[in-house]
Amino acid sequence: MIKLRKNIARMAGYVPGYQPEDPATYIKLNTNENSYPPSPKVIEAIIAEVGEGLKRYPDAASRAAREAAAELYGFPPEWVIMANGSDEVLNNLIRAFADDGDEIAFVYPSYSYYATLAEVQGARVKTFGLTEDWKLKDFPKIYDGRIFFLTNPNAPLGFTFSQTYIEELAGRVSGTLVIDETYADFAEVTSLELVRKYDNVVVTRTFSKSYSLAGMRLGLAVARPEVISALDKIRDHYNLDRLAQAAAVAALHDQEYLRETVVKIQETRQWFCDQLGKLGYTVIPSHGNYVFATPPDRNGERVYQGLFDRKILVRHFSDPNLAHGLRISIGTQAEMEKTIAALVEIG
């Protein structure tokens, strides 16, 4: 008889955004992927790595990638760890800091996968809602849980917490404050300096969005060396393959291409928001590569289905607090123009 751990048997598991079998036939705006290709230098680096070297194990420490990230962000390499997607480092932070029954917390709404990772570990979950001015509702003077996850910019809503407020939270979290900066490149704000000032702050990043490398599964964290050392103990010893490491180094070195891509997305985001406003949609000002938009009749499911029928994928959440709207990734200008035309038809 199969005897699973009780928490694993009863948990539902995380459900990612819909992935069609034939994505080329859709305008895919439902998973915040980057519609632009990765840097040509990344492609060159991957191709150069293919060959005899693949019969050898990769560098277990991903040293070249760590050094490239450390140089870019202005930290010593021992303050950086590379990961198999930022999800790996989020998972390992819970494994490192939370025992069975310990509490972790995050903002609601934000990345719901935090709850799944906590369930796997057997940790308890607490959430804090938002006030109208984008602060945490009923947050205690001192939060004494083991980890507090703060997604900044917030997903799915797109707003950013001010750096002053985040620094205030760093002093109010007695455990570890993990600032998930998945979309920070689109916002041009970062809490990396708080890692220097507070020993309980960790910043995580991903290559999936701004670097157009969702298919490579690359992420990183910046934290104090003692935290990085702990994460090194529990990660898979060859967690990044040779191709991923080559891609990471090339992407980090090509900041000019990153900036060009980000500017395109920011400009298209502004245009798209303006057009949504003309259609009567309510749009939360976004600092990510997506917007959360509410149609005039507040029936997000109706508009989602209308777009789906026209082969345009966006994200609709069944959660009653989000069901009135849609999270729409920002694609190319041409893709967003087609999306606006479809919304006009749907009405």
XYZ file of C-alpha atoms in Angstrom:
347
model
C 0.000 0.000 0.000
C 1.312 3.438 -0.928
C 1.724 5.635 2.160
C 2.296 9.240 1.219
C 3.023 11.952 3.743
C -0.347 13.249 4.898
C 0.279 16.823 3.766
C 1.288 15.642 0.285
C -1.757 13.390 -0.038
C -4.199 16.155 0.830
C -2.642 19.087 -1.059
C -4.035 20.143 -4.426
C -0.809 21.297 -6.074
C -0.081 24.443 -8.053
C -1.833 24.983 -11.392
C 0.254 27.080 -13.850
C -1.218 29.117 -16.680
C -2.706 27.240 -19.639
C -0.080 26.010 -22.106
C -1.607 25.133 -25.498
C -0.229 22.238 -27.513
C 0.135 24.521 -30.547
C 1.261 27.882 -29.061
C 2.227 29.292 -32.461
C -1.483 29.506 -33.365
C -2.253 31.734 -30.363
C -1.335 35.188 -29.158
C -0.006 34.001 -25.824
C -0.424 36.637 -23.107
C -1.274 34.439 -20.115
C 2.017 33.515 -18.431
C 4.031 36.769 -18.520
C 6.556 35.324 -20.922
C 8.598 37.739 -23.016
C 7.406 37.875 -26.622
C 10.819 39.072 -27.794
C 13.650 36.565 -28.380
C 16.600 36.322 -26.010
C 19.821 38.148 -26.779
C 21.614 36.827 -29.884
C 24.673 36.485 -27.649
C 22.744 33.979 -25.532
C 21.959 31.869 -28.603
C 25.608 32.022 -29.655
C 26.762 30.959 -26.177
C 24.391 27.988 -26.103
C 25.437 26.807 -29.570
C 29.118 27.153 -28.645
C 28.557 24.952 -25.589
C 26.973 22.122 -27.580
C 29.481 19.410 -28.384
C 32.039 17.252 -26.612
C 31.643 19.172 -23.363
C 28.157 17.766 -22.820
C 29.618 14.415 -21.788
C 31.116 16.119 -18.710
C 29.266 17.346 -15.657
C 28.743 21.114 -15.451
C 30.450 23.300 -12.874
C 28.554 22.380 -9.706
C 28.880 25.884 -8.265
C 27.905 27.732 -11.485
C 30.851 29.990 -10.682
C 30.968 31.961 -13.935
C 27.278 32.800 -13.667
C 27.608 33.780 -10.014
C 30.542 36.015 -10.831
C 28.653 37.662 -13.708
C 25.643 38.371 -11.482
C 27.830 39.562 -8.618
C 29.662 42.004 -10.904
C 26.391 43.303 -12.358
C 24.734 43.869 -8.987
C 27.854 45.008 -7.125
C 28.263 42.164 -4.627
C 31.025 39.663 -3.892
C 30.339 36.285 -5.580
C 29.773 34.586 -2.223
C 26.629 36.710 -1.821
C 25.033 35.152 -4.944
C 23.561 31.742 -5.748
C 22.243 30.496 -9.081
C 19.128 28.371 -9.269
C 17.080 26.190 -11.573
C 14.488 28.929 -11.954
C 13.703 31.282 -9.093
C 11.173 28.672 -7.898
C 14.078 26.448 -6.840
C 15.561 29.125 -4.619
C 12.121 29.993 -3.160
C 11.632 26.328 -2.339
C 15.082 25.995 -0.796
C 14.589 29.115 1.323
C 11.550 27.473 2.911
C 13.484 24.237 3.375
C 16.360 26.157 4.971
C 14.341 28.323 7.359
C 11.005 26.622 8.121
C 10.553 23.432 10.114
C 7.412 21.332 9.987
C 4.653 23.435 11.560
C 6.508 26.758 11.307
C 4.716 29.702 9.728
C 5.548 31.498 6.504
C 3.534 34.416 5.148
C 2.996 36.401 1.975
C 0.817 39.115 0.499
C -2.611 38.278 -0.851
C -2.912 38.485 -3.780
C 0.570 37.596 -5.002
C 2.400 34.474 -6.168
C 0.243 31.606 -4.933
C 3.045 29.073 -5.437
C 4.500 30.181 -2.085
C 1.613 28.333 -0.433
C 2.281 25.146 -2.407
C 5.977 25.186 -1.485
C 5.058 25.699 2.168
C 2.602 22.792 2.069
C 5.277 20.479 0.696
C 7.547 21.396 3.604
C 4.707 21.056 6.137
C 4.857 24.739 7.039
C 1.774 26.777 7.967
C 0.684 29.668 5.753
C -0.562 33.123 6.702
C -1.549 35.853 4.262
C -1.893 39.606 4.620
C -4.276 41.606 2.450
C -3.757 45.056 0.964
C -5.042 48.491 1.856
C -6.233 50.941 -0.797
C -2.838 52.690 -0.731
C -0.923 49.428 -1.348
C 0.265 48.638 2.146
C -0.203 45.499 4.193
C -3.483 45.247 6.039
C -3.275 44.391 9.758
C 0.465 43.706 9.579
C 1.832 43.442 13.136
C 4.449 45.716 14.615
C 6.752 42.686 14.536
C 5.982 39.664 12.371
C 7.580 36.617 13.986
C 7.029 33.964 11.302
C 10.042 32.281 9.764
C 9.736 33.846 6.268
C 7.746 36.687 4.765
C 7.585 36.734 0.955
C 7.053 40.121 -0.690
C 6.557 40.140 -4.464
C 7.687 43.495 -5.837
C 6.336 44.482 -8.333
C 3.227 42.693 -7.172
C 1.829 39.956 -9.367
C -0.900 39.838 -10.543
C -1.748 43.483 -9.821
C 1.427 45.187 -11.068
C 1.944 47.948 -8.484
C 5.188 48.405 -6.536
C 5.699 48.902 -2.831
C 7.809 51.959 -2.108
C 11.408 51.309 -1.099
C 10.818 53.286 2.103
C 7.971 50.958 3.035
C 9.974 47.832 2.172
C 12.813 49.009 4.387
C 10.299 49.566 7.170
C 9.108 45.971 6.715
C 12.693 44.720 6.916
C 12.788 46.077 10.461
C 9.394 44.587 11.325
C 10.097 41.027 10.150
C 11.959 39.083 12.821
C 12.586 36.167 10.457
C 13.668 36.383 6.827
C 12.205 38.925 4.405
C 12.371 37.503 0.883
C 11.812 40.170 -1.772
C 10.782 38.400 -4.956
C 11.904 40.710 -7.775
C 10.694 38.606 -10.685
C 9.579 41.726 -12.573
C 12.033 44.314 -11.209
C 13.738 44.967 -14.554
C 10.479 46.361 -15.918
C 10.078 48.623 -12.901
C 13.641 49.938 -12.716
C 13.540 49.720 -8.929
C 15.233 47.197 -6.690
C 15.743 46.385 -3.029
C 19.230 44.949 -3.528
C 20.790 47.622 -1.296
C 18.687 46.342 1.611
C 20.652 43.085 1.478
C 23.725 45.071 2.547
C 21.857 46.900 5.324
C 19.806 44.055 6.831
C 21.034 40.544 7.471
C 17.496 39.129 7.220
C 16.822 40.323 3.634
C 17.071 38.075 0.562
C 16.362 39.251 -2.999
C 15.417 36.729 -5.681
C 15.447 37.241 -9.459
C 14.516 35.218 -12.552
C 15.707 35.090 -16.165
C 12.268 33.985 -17.386
C 10.756 37.429 -17.941
C 13.069 40.292 -18.846
C 15.792 38.028 -20.295
C 13.317 35.951 -22.392
C 14.650 32.681 -20.976
C 11.569 31.010 -19.491
C 12.530 27.831 -21.330
C 15.980 27.669 -19.676
C 14.759 27.694 -16.043
C 17.241 30.157 -14.568
C 17.063 32.181 -11.375
C 19.265 33.585 -8.640
C 19.274 35.022 -5.148
C 21.374 37.675 -3.455
C 21.800 37.306 0.303
C 24.352 37.289 3.093
C 27.083 34.639 2.639
C 25.804 32.538 5.536
C 22.405 32.286 3.823
C 24.008 31.443 0.477
C 26.102 28.782 2.202
C 22.967 27.191 3.661
C 21.245 27.210 0.270
C 24.320 25.599 -1.280
C 23.998 22.721 1.179
C 20.497 21.776 0.092
C 20.348 22.530 -3.643
C 20.850 19.773 -6.187
C 24.607 19.566 -6.610
C 24.415 19.978 -10.406
C 21.343 22.178 -10.441
C 22.269 24.086 -13.621
C 23.360 22.275 -16.756
C 26.106 23.539 -19.074
C 23.707 25.195 -21.516
C 21.867 27.044 -18.771
C 25.108 28.317 -17.247
C 26.339 29.556 -20.622
C 22.990 31.260 -21.246
C 23.045 32.948 -17.837
C 26.529 34.405 -18.316
C 25.758 35.684 -21.807
C 22.434 37.209 -20.752
C 23.922 38.995 -17.757
C 26.749 40.401 -19.884
C 24.397 41.788 -22.562
C 22.702 44.549 -20.592
C 22.332 46.711 -23.693
C 19.998 44.142 -25.271
C 18.092 43.802 -22.002
C 17.504 47.553 -21.802
C 16.334 47.710 -25.436
C 13.813 44.925 -24.872
C 12.559 46.355 -21.595
C 11.999 49.793 -23.149
C 9.938 48.245 -25.961
C 7.739 46.461 -23.434
C 7.365 49.551 -21.249
C 6.337 51.682 -24.237
C 3.853 49.069 -25.440
C 2.517 48.700 -21.889
C 1.765 52.425 -21.757
C 0.091 52.378 -25.175
C -2.004 49.347 -24.232
C -3.113 50.919 -20.940
C -4.155 54.083 -22.784
C -6.212 52.043 -25.234
C -7.850 50.032 -22.448
C -8.815 53.286 -20.762
C -10.543 54.437 -23.943
C -12.595 51.215 -23.855
C -13.727 51.936 -20.302
C -11.442 49.434 -18.599
C -10.001 50.147 -15.162
C -6.259 49.457 -15.170
C -3.964 49.353 -12.150
C -0.741 51.251 -13.016
C 1.726 48.455 -13.697
C 5.487 48.149 -13.242
C 5.674 44.616 -14.654
C 5.381 43.131 -18.142
C 1.621 42.714 -17.632
C -1.428 44.672 -16.543
C -4.430 43.818 -14.406
C -7.447 45.227 -16.207
C -11.134 45.224 -15.282
C -13.825 45.560 -17.987
C -16.684 48.035 -17.469
C -19.148 45.266 -16.515
C -16.574 43.661 -14.155
C -17.098 40.305 -15.856
C -13.569 39.080 -16.408
C -14.668 35.578 -17.368
C -16.818 36.862 -20.245
C -13.938 38.814 -21.749
C -11.498 35.950 -21.134
C -13.744 33.582 -23.079
C -14.189 36.095 -25.889
C -10.428 36.423 -26.241
C -9.933 32.661 -25.983
C -12.418 32.134 -28.803
C -10.239 34.481 -30.887
C -7.097 32.529 -29.975
C -5.761 35.177 -27.582
C -4.729 33.757 -24.220
C -4.840 35.894 -21.069
C -5.070 34.908 -17.401
C -8.394 34.841 -15.582
C -8.434 33.893 -11.905
C -11.392 32.099 -10.338
C -10.585 33.713 -6.988
C -13.619 35.909 -6.136
C -11.311 38.823 -5.306
C -9.728 38.723 -8.771
C -12.439 37.253 -11.017
C -13.681 40.696 -12.055
C -10.518 41.342 -14.066
C -7.817 39.846 -16.241
C -4.048 39.722 -16.063
C -2.747 40.424 -19.548
C 0.925 40.005 -20.436
C 2.471 42.693 -22.618
C 3.582 41.196 -25.913
C 4.847 42.902 -29.031
C 3.156 46.047 -30.293
C 1.492 44.032 -33.073
C 0.152 41.460 -30.599
C -1.304 44.142 -28.358
C -2.910 45.929 -31.299
C -4.665 42.676 -32.237
C -5.736 42.254 -28.622
C -7.280 45.730 -28.531
C -9.107 45.030 -31.813
C -10.478 41.819 -30.276
C -11.607 43.656 -27.132
C -13.464 46.182 -29.279
C -15.307 43.290 -30.974
C -16.106 41.631 -27.651
C -17.428 44.879 -26.182
